[in-house]
PDB file of C-alpha atoms in Angstrom:
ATOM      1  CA  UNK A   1     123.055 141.424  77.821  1.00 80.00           C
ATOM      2  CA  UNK A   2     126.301 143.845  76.982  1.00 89.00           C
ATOM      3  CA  UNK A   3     128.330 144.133  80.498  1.00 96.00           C
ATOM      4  CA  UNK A   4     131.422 145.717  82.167  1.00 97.00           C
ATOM      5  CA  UNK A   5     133.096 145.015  85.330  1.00 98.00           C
ATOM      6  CA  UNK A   6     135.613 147.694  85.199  1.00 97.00           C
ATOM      7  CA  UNK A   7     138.424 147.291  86.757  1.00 97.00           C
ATOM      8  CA  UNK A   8     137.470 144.992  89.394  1.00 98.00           C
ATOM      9  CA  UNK A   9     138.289 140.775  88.904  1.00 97.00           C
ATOM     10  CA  UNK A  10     134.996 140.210  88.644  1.00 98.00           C
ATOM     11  CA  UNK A  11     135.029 138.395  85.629  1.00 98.00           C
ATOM     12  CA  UNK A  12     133.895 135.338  87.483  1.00 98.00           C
ATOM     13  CA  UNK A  13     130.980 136.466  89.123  1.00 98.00           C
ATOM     14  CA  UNK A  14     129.785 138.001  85.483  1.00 98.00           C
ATOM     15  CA  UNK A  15     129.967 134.985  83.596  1.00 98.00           C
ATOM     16  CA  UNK A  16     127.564 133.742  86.968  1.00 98.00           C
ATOM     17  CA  UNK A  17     125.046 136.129  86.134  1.00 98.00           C
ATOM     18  CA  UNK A  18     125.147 135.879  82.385  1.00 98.00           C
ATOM     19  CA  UNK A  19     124.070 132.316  82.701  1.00 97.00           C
ATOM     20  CA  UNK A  20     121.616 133.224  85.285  1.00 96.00           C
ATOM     21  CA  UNK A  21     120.166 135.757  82.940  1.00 95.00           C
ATOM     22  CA  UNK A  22     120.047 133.446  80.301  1.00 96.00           C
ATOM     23  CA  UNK A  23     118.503 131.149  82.171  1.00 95.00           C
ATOM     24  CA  UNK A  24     115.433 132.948  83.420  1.00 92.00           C
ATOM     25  CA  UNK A  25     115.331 133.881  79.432  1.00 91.00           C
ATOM     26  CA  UNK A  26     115.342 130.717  78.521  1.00 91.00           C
ATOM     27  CA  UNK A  27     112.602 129.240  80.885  1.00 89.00           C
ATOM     28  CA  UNK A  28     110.623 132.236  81.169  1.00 85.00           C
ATOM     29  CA  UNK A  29     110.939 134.161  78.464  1.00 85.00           C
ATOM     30  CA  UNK A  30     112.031 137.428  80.401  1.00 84.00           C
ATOM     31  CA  UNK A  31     114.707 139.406  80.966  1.00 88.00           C
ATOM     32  CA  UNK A  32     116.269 141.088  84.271  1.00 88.00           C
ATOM     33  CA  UNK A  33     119.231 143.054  84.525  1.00 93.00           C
ATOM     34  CA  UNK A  34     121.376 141.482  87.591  1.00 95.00           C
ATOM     35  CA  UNK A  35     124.430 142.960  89.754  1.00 97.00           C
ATOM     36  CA  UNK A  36     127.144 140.756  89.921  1.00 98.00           C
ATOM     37  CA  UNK A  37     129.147 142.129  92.169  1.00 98.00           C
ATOM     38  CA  UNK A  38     127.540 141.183  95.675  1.00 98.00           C
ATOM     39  CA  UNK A  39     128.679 137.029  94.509  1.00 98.00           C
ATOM     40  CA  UNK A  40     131.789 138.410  94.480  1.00 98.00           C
ATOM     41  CA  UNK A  41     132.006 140.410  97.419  1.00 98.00           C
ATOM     42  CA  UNK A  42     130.652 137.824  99.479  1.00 98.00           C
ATOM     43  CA  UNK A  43     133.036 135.734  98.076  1.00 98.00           C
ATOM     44  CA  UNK A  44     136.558 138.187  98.410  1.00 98.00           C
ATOM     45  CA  UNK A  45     135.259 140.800 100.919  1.00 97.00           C
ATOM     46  CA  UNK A  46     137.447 143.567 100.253  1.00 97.00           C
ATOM     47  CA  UNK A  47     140.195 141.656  98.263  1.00 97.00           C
ATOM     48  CA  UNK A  48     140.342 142.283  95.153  1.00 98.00           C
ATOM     49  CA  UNK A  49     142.119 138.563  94.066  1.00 96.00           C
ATOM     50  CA  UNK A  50     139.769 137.135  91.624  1.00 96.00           C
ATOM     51  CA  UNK A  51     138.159 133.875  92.116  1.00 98.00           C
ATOM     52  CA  UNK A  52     138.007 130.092  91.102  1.00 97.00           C
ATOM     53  CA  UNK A  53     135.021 128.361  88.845  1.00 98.00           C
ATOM     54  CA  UNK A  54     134.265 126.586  91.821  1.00 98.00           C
ATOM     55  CA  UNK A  55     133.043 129.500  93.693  1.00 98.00           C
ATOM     56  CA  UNK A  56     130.623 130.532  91.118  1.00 98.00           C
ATOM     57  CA  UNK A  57     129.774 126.892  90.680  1.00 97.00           C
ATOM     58  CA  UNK A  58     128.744 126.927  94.530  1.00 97.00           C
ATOM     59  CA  UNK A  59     127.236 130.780  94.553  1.00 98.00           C
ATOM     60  CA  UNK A  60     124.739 130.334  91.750  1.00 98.00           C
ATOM     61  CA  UNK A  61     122.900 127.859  94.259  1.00 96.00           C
ATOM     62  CA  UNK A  62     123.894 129.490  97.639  1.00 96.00           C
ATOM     63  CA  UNK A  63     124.106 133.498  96.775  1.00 98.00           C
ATOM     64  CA  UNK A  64     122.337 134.270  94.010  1.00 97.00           C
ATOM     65  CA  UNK A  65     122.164 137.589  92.342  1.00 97.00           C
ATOM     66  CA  UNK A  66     119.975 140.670  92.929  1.00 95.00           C
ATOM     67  CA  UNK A  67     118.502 143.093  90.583  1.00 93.00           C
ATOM     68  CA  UNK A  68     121.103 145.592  89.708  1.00 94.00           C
ATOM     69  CA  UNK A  69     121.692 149.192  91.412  1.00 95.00           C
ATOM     70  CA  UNK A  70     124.123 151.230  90.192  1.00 96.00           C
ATOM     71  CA  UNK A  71     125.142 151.485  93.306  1.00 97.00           C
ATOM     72  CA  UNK A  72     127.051 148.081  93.003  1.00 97.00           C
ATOM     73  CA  UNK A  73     128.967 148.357  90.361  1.00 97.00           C
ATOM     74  CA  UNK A  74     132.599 148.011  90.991  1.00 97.00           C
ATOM     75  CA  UNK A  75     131.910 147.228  94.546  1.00 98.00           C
ATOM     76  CA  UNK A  76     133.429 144.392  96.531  1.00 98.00           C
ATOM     77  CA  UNK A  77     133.243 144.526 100.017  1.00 98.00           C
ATOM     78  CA  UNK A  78     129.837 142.921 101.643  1.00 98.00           C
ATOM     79  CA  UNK A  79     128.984 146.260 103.503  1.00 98.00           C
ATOM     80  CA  UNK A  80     128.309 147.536 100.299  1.00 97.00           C
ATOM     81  CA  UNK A  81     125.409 145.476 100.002  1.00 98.00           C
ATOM     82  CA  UNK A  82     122.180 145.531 102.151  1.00 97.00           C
ATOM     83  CA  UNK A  83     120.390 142.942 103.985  1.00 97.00           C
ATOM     84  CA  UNK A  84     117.570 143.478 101.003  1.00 95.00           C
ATOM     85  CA  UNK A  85     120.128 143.240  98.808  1.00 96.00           C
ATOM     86  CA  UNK A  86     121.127 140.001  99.958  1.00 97.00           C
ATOM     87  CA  UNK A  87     117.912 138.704 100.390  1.00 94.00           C
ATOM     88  CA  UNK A  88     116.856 139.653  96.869  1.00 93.00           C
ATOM     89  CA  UNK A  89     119.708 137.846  95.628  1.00 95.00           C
ATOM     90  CA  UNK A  90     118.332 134.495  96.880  1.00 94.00           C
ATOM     91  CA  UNK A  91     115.358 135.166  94.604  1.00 92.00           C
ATOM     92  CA  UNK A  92     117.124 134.562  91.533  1.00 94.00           C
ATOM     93  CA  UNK A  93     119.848 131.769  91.926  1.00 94.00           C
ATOM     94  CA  UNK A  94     120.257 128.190  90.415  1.00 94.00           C
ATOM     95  CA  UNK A  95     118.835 125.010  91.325  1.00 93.00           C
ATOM     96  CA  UNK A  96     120.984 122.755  89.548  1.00 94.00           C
ATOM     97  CA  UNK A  97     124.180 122.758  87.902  1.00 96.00           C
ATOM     98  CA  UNK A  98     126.172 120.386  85.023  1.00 97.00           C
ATOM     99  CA  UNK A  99     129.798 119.954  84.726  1.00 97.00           C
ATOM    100  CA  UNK A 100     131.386 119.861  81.478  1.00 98.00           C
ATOM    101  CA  UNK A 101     133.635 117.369  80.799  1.00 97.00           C
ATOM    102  CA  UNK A 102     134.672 117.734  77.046  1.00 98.00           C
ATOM    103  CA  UNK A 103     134.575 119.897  73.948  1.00 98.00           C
ATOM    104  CA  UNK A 104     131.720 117.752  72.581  1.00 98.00           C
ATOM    105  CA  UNK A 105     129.788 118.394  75.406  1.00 98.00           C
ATOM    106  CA  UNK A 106     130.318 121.485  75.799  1.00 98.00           C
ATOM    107  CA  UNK A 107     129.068 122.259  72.196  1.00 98.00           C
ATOM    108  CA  UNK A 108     126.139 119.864  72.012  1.00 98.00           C
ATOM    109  CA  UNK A 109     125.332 122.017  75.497  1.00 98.00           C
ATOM    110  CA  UNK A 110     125.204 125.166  73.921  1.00 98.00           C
ATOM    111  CA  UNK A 111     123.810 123.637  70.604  1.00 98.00           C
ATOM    112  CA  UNK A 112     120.634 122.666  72.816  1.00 97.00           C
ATOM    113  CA  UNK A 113     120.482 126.085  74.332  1.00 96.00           C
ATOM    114  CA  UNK A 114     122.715 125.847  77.880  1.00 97.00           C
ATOM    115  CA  UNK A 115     125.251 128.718  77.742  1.00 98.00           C
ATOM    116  CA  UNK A 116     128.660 127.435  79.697  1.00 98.00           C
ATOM    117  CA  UNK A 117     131.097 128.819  82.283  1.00 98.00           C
ATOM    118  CA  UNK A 118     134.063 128.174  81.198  1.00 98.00           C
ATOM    119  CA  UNK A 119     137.814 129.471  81.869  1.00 98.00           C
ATOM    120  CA  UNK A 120     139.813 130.936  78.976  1.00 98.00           C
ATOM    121  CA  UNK A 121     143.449 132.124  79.406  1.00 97.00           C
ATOM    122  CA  UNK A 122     143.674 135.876  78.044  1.00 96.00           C
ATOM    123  CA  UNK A 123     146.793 137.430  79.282  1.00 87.00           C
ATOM    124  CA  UNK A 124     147.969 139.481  76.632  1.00 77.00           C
ATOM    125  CA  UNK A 125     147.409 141.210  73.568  1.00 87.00           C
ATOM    126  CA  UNK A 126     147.215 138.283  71.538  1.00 94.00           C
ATOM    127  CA  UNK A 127     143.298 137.263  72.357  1.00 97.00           C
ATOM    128  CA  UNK A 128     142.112 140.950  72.255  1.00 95.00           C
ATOM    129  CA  UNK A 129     142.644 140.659  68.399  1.00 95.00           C
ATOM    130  CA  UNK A 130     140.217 138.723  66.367  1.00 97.00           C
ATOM    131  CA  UNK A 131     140.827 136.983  63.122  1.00 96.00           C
ATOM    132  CA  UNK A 132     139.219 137.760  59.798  1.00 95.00           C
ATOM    133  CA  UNK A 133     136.914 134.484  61.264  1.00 96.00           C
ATOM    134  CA  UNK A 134     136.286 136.651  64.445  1.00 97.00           C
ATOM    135  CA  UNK A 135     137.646 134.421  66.496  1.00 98.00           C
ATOM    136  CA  UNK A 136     140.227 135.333  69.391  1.00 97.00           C
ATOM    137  CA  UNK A 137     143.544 134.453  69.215  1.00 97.00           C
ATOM    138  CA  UNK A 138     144.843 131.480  71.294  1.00 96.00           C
ATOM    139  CA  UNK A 139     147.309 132.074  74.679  1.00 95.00           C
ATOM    140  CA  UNK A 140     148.551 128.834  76.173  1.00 94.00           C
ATOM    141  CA  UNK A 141     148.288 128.760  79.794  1.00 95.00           C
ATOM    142  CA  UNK A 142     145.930 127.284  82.192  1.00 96.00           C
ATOM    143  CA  UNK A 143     143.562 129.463  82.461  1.00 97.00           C
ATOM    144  CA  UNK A 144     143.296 133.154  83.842  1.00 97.00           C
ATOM    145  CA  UNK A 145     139.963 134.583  82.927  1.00 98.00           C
ATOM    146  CA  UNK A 146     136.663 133.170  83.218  1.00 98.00           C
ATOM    147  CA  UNK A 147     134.045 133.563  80.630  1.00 98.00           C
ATOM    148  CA  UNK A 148     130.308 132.400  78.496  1.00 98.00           C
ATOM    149  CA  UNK A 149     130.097 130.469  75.471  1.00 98.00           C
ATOM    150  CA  UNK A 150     126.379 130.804  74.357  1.00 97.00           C
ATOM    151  CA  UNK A 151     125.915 130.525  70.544  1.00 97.00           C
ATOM    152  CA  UNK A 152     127.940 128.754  67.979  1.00 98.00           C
ATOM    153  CA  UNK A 153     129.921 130.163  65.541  1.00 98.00           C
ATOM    154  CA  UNK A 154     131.081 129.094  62.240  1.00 95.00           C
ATOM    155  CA  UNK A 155     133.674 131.176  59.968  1.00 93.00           C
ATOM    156  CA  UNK A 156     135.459 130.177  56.933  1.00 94.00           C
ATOM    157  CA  UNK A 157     138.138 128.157  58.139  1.00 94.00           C
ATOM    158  CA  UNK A 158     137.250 127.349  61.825  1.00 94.00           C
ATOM    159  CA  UNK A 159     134.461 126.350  64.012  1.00 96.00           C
ATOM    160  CA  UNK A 160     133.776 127.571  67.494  1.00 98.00           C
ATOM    161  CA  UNK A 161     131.901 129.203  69.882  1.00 98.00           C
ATOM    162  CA  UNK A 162     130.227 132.906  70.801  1.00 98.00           C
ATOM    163  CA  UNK A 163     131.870 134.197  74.029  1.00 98.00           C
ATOM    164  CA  UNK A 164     130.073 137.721  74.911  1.00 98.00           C
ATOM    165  CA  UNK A 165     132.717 139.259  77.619  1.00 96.00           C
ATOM    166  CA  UNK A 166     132.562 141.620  79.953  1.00 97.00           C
ATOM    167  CA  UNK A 167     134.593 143.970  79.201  1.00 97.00           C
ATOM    168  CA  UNK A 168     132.114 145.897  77.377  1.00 97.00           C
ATOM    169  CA  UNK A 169     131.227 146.576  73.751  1.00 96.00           C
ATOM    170  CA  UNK A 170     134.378 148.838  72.929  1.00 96.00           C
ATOM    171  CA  UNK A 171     136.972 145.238  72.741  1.00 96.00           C
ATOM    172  CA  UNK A 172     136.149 142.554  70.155  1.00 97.00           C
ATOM    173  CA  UNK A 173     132.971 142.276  67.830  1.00 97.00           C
ATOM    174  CA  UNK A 174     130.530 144.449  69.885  1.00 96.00           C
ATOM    175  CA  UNK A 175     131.967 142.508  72.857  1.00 97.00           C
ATOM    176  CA  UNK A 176     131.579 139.266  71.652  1.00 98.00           C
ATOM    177  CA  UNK A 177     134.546 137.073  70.657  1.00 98.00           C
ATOM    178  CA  UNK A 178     134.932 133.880  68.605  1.00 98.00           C
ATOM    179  CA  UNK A 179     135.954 130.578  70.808  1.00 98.00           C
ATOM    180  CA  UNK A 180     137.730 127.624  69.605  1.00 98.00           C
ATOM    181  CA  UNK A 181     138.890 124.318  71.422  1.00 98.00           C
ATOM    182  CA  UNK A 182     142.340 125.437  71.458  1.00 97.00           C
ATOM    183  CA  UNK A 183     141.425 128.200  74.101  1.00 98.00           C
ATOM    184  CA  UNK A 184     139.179 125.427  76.303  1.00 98.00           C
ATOM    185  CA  UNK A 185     140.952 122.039  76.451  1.00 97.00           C
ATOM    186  CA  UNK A 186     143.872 123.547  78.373  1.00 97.00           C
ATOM    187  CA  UNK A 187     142.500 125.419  81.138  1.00 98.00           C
ATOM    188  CA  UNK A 188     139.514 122.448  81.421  1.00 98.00           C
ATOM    189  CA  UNK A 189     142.399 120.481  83.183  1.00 97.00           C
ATOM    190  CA  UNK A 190     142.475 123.089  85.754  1.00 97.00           C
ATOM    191  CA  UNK A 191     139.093 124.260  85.781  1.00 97.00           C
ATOM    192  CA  UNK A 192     135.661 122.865  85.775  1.00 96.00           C
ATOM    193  CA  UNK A 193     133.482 124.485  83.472  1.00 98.00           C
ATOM    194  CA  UNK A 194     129.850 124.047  83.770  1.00 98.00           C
ATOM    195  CA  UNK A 195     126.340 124.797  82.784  1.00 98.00           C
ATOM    196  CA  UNK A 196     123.030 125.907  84.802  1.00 97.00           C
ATOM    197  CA  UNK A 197     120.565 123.835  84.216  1.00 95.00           C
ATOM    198  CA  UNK A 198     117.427 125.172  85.771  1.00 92.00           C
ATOM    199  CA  UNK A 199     116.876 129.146  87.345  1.00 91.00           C
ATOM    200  CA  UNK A 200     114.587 130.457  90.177  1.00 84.00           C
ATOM    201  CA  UNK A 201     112.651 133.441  89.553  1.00 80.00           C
ATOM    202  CA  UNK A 202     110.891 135.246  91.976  1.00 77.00           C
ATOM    203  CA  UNK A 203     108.827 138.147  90.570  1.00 66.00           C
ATOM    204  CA  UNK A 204     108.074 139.517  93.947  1.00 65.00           C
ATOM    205  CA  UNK A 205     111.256 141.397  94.674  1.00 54.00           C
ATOM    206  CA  UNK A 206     110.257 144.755  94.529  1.00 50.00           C
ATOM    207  CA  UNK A 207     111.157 146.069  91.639  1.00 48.00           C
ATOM    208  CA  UNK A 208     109.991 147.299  88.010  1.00 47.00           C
ATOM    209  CA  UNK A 209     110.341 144.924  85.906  1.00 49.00           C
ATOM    210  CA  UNK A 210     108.287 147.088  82.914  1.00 47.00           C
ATOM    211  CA  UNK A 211     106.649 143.402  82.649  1.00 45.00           C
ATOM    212  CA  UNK A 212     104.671 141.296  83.921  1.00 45.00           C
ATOM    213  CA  UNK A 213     104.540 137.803  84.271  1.00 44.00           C
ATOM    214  CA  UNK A 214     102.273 135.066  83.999  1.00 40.00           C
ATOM    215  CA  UNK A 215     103.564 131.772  86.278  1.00 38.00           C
TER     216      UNK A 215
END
């Protein structure tokens, strides 16, 4: 699931396919590799200016996400994409989504198995480091990058959450960074995280999936 969007402000659109991912894992026990980048593109076209929960919220229903090319990565206008491309995208999008209103429900929703959207603020150097715990370190502010939660996490002296980024698996643990409710209760006033509750899957796009499936 280990992903990078370079140096694009993407981060958005990635947390939209991780949960998408997830999803089609979760109901269907199978994996595909998705691009995130033609969400985004559809969303900015060309300008590079990040993008609000909201968005994602909306293009997990209304965009979708196709299987990935390398040809996408890093791309953000929509004339990077093809019609197929676009088309293939509405294969694999979501059919319903959850807000999250709390810290209790967003852990009992990841508890039962619903990885979360959620906005983190991470401007800084201060939540690149991890403690001895592995968790990040906290950065008041309301909210600047958006991220997963999909596991949870107990250390020694904290409780928390899994957050695997995407900024690949050189930052962090392997990636993956330790959430607590210090980093969510802030930005939550600003931004409304939420969950996917059920995927499409359409295993005709043409593509090798090096599986096949049985629905």
């Amino acid at each position: 699931f280990a992903k990078n969007q370079g140096s694009v402000g993407s981060c958005n659109y990635y947390a939209m396919v991780m949960l998408i991912e997830r999803a089609i894992m979760r109901q269907y026990g199978y994996y595909v590799k998705l691009s995130p980048e033609l969400g985004y593109a559809n969303n900015v076209n060309g300008r590079d200016m990040g993008s609000t929960l909201p968005e994602s919220m909306r293009d997990i229903q209304k965009v979708g996400a196709p299987p990935f090319k390398k040809r996408h990565w890093q791309k953000y206008h929509r004339s990077d994409f093809t019609p197929e491309d676009f088309a293939n995208a509405l294969r694999f999008c979501g059919i319903e989504t959850v807000r999250i209103l709390s810290w209790e429900m967003l852990v009992a929703a990841v508890a039962v198995g619903y990885p979360a959207l959620i906005a983190v603020t991470a401007g800084g150097r201060q939540f690149m480091d991890l403690d001895s715990d592995g968790f990040a370190g906290v950065v008041p502010g309301r909210g600047d990058h958006a991220i997963i939660v999909d596991r949870l996490k107990e250390g020694r002296r904290k409780r928390g959450l899994d957050s695997p980024g995407s900024w690949g698996t050189d930052v962090h643990d392997k990636g993956i960074a330790g959430i607590t409710k210090e980093h969510f209760v802030g930005p939550l006033e600003y931004h409304p995280a939420w969950i996917v509750t059920s995927i499409k899957l359409d295993p005709q796009v043409p593509v090798d999936f090096k599986l096949s499936l049985a629905l």
